[in-house]
PDB file of C-alpha atoms in Angstrom:
ATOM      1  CA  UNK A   1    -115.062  57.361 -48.822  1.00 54.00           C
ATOM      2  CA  UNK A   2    -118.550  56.701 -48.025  1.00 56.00           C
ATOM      3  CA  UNK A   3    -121.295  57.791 -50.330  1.00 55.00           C
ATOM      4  CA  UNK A   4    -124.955  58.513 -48.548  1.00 75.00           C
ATOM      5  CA  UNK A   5    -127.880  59.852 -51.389  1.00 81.00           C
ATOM      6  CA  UNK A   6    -131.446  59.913 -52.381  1.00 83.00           C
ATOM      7  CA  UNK A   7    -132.414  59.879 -55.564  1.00 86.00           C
ATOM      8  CA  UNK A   8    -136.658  60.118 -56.259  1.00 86.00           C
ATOM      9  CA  UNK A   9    -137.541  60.027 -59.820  1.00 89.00           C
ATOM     10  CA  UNK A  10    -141.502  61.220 -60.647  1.00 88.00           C
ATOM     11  CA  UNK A  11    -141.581  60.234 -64.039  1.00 89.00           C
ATOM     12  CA  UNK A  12    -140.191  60.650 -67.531  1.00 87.00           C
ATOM     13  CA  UNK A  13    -138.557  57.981 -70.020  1.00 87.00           C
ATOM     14  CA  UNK A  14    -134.897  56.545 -69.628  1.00 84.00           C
ATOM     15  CA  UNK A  15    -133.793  54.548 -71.940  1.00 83.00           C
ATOM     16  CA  UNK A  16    -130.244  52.504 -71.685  1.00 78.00           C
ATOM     17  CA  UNK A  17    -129.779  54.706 -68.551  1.00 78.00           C
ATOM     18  CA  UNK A  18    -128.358  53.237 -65.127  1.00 78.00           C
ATOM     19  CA  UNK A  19    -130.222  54.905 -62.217  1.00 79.00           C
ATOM     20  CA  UNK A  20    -128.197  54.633 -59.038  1.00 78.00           C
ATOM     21  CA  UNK A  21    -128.099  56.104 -55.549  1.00 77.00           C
ATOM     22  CA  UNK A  22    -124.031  56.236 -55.704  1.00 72.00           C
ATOM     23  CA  UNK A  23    -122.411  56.050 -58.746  1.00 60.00           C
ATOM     24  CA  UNK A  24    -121.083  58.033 -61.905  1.00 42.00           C
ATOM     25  CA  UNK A  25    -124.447  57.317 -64.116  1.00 40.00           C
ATOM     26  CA  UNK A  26    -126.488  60.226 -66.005  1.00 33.00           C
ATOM     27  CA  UNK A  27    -129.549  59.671 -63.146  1.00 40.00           C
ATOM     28  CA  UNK A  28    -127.304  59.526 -60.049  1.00 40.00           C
ATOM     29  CA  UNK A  29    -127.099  60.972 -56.444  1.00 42.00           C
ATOM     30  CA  UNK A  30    -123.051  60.412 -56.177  1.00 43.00           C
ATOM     31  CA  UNK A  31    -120.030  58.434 -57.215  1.00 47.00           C
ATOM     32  CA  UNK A  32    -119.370  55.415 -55.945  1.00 46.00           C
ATOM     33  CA  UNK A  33    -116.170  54.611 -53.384  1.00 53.00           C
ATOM     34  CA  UNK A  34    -114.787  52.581 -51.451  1.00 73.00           C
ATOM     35  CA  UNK A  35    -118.648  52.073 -50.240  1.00 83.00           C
ATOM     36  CA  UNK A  36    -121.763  52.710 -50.908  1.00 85.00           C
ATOM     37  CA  UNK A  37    -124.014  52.677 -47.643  1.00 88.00           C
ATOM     38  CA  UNK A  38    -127.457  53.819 -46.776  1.00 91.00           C
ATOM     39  CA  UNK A  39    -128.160  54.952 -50.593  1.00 90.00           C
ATOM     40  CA  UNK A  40    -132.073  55.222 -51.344  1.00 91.00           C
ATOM     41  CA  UNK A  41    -133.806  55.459 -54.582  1.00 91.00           C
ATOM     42  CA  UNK A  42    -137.491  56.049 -55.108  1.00 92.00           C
ATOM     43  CA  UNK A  43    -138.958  55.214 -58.310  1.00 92.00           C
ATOM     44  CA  UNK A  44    -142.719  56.996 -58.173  1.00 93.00           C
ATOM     45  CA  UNK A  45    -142.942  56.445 -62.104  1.00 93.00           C
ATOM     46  CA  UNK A  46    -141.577  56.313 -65.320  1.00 91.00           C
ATOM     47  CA  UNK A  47    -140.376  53.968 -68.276  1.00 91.00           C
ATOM     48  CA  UNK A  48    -137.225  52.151 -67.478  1.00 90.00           C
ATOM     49  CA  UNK A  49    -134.428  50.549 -69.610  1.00 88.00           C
ATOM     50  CA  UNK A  50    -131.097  50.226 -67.867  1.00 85.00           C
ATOM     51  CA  UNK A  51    -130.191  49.015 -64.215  1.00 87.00           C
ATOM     52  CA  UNK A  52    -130.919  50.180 -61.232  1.00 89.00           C
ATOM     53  CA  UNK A  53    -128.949  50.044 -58.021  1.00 89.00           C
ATOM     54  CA  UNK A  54    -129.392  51.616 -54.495  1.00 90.00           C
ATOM     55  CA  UNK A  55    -125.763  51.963 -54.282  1.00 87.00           C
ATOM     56  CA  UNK A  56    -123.131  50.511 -56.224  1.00 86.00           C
ATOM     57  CA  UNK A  57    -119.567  50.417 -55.901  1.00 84.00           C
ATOM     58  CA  UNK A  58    -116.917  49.692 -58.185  1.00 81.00           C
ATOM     59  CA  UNK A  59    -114.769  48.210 -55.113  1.00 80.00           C
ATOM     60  CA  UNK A  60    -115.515  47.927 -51.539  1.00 83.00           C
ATOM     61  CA  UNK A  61    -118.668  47.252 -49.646  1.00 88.00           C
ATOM     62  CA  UNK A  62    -122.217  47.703 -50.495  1.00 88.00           C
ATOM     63  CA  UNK A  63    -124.311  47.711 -47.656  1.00 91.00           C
ATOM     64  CA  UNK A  64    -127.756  49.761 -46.367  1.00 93.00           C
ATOM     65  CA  UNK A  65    -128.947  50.488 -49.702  1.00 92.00           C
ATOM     66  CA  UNK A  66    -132.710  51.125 -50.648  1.00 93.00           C
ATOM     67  CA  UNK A  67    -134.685  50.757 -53.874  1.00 92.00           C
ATOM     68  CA  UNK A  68    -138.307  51.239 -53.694  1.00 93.00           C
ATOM     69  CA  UNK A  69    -140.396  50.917 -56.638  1.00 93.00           C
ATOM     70  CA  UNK A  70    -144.469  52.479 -56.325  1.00 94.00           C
ATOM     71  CA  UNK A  71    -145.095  52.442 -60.241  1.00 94.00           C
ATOM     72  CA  UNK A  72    -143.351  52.603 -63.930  1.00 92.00           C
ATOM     73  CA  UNK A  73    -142.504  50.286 -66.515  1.00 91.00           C
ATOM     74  CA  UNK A  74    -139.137  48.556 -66.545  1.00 90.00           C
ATOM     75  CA  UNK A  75    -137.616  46.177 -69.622  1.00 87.00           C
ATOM     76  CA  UNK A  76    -137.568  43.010 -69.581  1.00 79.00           C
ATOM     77  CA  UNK A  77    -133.628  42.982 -69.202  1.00 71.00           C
ATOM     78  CA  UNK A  78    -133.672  45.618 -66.099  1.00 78.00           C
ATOM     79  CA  UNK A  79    -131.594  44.116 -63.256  1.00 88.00           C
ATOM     80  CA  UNK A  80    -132.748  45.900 -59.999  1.00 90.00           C
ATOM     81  CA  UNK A  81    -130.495  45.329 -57.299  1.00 91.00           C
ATOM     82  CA  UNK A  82    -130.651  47.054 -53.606  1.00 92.00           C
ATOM     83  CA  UNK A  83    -126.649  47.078 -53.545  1.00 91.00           C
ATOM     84  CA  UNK A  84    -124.021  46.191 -55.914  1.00 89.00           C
ATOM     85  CA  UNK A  85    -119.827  45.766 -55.484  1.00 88.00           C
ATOM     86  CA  UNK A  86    -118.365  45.099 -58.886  1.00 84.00           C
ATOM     87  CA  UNK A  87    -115.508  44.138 -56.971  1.00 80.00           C
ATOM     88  CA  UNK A  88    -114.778  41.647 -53.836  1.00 82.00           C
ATOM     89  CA  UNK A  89    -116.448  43.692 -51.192  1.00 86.00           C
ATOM     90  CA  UNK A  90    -119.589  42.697 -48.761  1.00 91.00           C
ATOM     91  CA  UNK A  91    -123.008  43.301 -49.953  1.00 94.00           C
ATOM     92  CA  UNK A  92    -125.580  42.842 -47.374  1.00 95.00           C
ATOM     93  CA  UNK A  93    -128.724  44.368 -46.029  1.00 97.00           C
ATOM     94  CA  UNK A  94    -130.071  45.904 -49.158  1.00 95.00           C
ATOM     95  CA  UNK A  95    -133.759  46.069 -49.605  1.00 95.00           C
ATOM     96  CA  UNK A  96    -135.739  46.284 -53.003  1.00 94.00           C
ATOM     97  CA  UNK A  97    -139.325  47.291 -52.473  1.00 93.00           C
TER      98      UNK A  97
END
């Protein structure tokens, strides 16, 4: 299955929340699959204490993903990542902007 979403957040506080492009989190744009390709997330503003991923997959490839950050605050124990496979799958060309 392959998962394709945009997520834009304007604002507002989220606190141990994961934001994702594709995945099962409370701020999400899908569930992640067997990949997670050509995900986008635009972060406009807001206070930030959790991860965030432009797609992330439990197995499988991770590839095509977009974060793009214009403003907010984000803890110092945020991981950001443009794509993410928790499993053995292929992450490459994710972009973090």
């Amino acid at each position: 299955m392959e998962i394709k979403n945009d997520v834009i957040i304007h604002g507002g506080d989220y606190d141990n929340t994961a934001v994702a492009g594709s995945y099962p989190c409370v701020v999400t744009g899908g569930r992640g699959g067997r990949k997670a390709e050509e995900n986008t997330v635009l972060i406009e503003n807001g206070s930030f204490n959790g991860n965030i991923a432009g797609g992330y997959v439990e197995t499988g490839d991770a590839t095509k993903n977009v974060v793009t950050i214009k403003d907010g605050t984000f803890a110092d124990s945020d991981m950001i990542y443009g794509g993410y496979s928790g499993g053995s799958g292929n992450v490459k060309d994710n972009t973090v902007t």
